[in-house]
PDB file of C-alpha atoms in Angstrom:
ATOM      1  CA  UNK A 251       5.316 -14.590 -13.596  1.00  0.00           C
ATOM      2  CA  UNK A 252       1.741 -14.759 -14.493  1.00  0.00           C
ATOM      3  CA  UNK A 253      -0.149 -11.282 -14.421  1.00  0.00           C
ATOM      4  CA  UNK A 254      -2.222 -10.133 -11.657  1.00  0.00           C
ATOM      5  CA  UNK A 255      -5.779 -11.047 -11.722  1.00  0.00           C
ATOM      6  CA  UNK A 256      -7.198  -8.099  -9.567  1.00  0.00           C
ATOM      7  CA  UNK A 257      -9.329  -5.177 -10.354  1.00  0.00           C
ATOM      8  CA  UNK A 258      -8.801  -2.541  -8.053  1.00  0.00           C
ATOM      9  CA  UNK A 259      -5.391  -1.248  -5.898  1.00  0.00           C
ATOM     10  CA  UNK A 260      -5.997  -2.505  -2.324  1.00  0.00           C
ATOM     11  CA  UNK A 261      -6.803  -6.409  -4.373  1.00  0.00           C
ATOM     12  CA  UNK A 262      -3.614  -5.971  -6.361  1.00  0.00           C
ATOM     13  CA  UNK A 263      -1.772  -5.390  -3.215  1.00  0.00           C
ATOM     14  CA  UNK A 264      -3.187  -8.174  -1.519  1.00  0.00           C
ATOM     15  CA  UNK A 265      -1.995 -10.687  -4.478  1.00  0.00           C
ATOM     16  CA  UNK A 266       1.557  -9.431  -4.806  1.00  0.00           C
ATOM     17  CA  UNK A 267       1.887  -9.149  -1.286  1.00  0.00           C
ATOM     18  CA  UNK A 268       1.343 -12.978  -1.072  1.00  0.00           C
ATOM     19  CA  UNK A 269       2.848 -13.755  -4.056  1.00  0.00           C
ATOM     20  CA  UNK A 270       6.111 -12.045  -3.158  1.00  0.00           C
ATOM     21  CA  UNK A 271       5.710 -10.466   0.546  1.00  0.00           C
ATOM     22  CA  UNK A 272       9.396  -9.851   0.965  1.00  0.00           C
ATOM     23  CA  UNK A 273      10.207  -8.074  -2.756  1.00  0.00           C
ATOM     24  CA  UNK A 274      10.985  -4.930  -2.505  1.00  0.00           C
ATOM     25  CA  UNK A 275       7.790  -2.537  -3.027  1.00  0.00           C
ATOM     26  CA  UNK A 276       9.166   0.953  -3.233  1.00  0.00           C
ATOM     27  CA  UNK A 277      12.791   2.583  -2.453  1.00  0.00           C
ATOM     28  CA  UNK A 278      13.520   6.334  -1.334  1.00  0.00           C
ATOM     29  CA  UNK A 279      16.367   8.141   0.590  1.00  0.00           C
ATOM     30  CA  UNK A 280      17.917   4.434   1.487  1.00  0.00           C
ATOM     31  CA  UNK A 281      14.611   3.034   2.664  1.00  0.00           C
ATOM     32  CA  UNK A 282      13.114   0.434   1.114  1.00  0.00           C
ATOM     33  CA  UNK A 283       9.331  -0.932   2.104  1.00  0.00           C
ATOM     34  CA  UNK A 284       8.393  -4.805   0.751  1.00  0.00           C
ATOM     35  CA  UNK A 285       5.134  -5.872  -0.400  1.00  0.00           C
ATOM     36  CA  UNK A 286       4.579  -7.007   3.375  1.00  0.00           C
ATOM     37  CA  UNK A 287       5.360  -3.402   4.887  1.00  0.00           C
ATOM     38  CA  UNK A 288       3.798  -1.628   2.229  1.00  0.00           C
ATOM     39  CA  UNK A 289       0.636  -3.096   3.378  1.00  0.00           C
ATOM     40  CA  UNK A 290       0.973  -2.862   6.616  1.00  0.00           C
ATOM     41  CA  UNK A 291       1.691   1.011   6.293  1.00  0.00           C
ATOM     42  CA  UNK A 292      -1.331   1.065   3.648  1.00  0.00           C
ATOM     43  CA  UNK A 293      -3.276  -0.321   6.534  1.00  0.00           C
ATOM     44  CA  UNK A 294      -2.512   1.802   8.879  1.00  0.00           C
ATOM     45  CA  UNK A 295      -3.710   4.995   6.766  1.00  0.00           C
ATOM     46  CA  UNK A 296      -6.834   2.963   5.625  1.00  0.00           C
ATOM     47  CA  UNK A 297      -7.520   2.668   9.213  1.00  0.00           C
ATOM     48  CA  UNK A 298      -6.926   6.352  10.575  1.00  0.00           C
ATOM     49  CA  UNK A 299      -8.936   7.615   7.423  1.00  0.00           C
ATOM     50  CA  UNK A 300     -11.828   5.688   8.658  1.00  0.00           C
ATOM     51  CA  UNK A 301     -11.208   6.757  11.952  1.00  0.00           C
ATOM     52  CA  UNK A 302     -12.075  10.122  10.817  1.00  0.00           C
ATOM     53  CA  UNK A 303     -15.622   9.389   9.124  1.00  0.00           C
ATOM     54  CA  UNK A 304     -13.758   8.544   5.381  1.00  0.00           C
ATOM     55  CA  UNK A 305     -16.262   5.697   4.285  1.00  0.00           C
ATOM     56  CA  UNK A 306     -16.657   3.690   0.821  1.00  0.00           C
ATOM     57  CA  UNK A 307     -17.430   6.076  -1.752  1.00  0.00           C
ATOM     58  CA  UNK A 308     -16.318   9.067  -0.112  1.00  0.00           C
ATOM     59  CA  UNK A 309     -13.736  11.225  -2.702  1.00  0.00           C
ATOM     60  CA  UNK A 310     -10.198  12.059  -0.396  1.00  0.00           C
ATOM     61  CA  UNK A 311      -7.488  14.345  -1.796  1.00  0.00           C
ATOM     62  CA  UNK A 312      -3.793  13.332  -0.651  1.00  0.00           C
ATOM     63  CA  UNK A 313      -1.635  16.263  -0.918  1.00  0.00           C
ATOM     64  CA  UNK A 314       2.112  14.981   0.153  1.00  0.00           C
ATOM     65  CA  UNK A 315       5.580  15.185  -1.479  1.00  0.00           C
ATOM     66  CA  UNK A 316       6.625  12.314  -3.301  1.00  0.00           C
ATOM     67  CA  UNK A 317       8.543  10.157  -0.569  1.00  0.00           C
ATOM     68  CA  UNK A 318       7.709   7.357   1.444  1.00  0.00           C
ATOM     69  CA  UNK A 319       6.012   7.807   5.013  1.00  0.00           C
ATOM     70  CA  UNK A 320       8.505   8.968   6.927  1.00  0.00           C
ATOM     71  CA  UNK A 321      10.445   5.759   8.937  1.00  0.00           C
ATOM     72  CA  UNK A 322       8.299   4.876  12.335  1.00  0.00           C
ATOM     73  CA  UNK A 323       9.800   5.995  15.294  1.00  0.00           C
TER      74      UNK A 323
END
């Protein structure tokens, strides 16, 4: 596989996700998230972040244990 050609996290996630959109992305507990559903979930808390005034440039601190999100209900 050739290596990635992007710069920052949310272009590197855009390439593997169409490079390999069904390859596993992470695993925890049994649940596993592809490239595909990784980015949709990313999405999702790009979204609400900006929903609360977050804006380019702005500095956020992420304090969470190390699991995936837990599943959607």
């Amino acid at each position: 596989m050739n290596l990635p050609h992007a710069r920052t996290f949310p272009e590197l996630l855009d390439e593997m996700t169409q490079r390999l959109p069904l390859h596993p992305f992470i695993t925890d507990h049994g649940r596993t998230l592809s490239y595909s559903q990784f980015k949709t979930e990313f999405k999702m808390v790009a979204k609400g972040l900006h929903a609360l005034g977050v804006r380019r440039g702005d500095q956020v601190a992420i304090l969470m244990g190390n699991q995936i999100f837990p599943a959607p209900a």
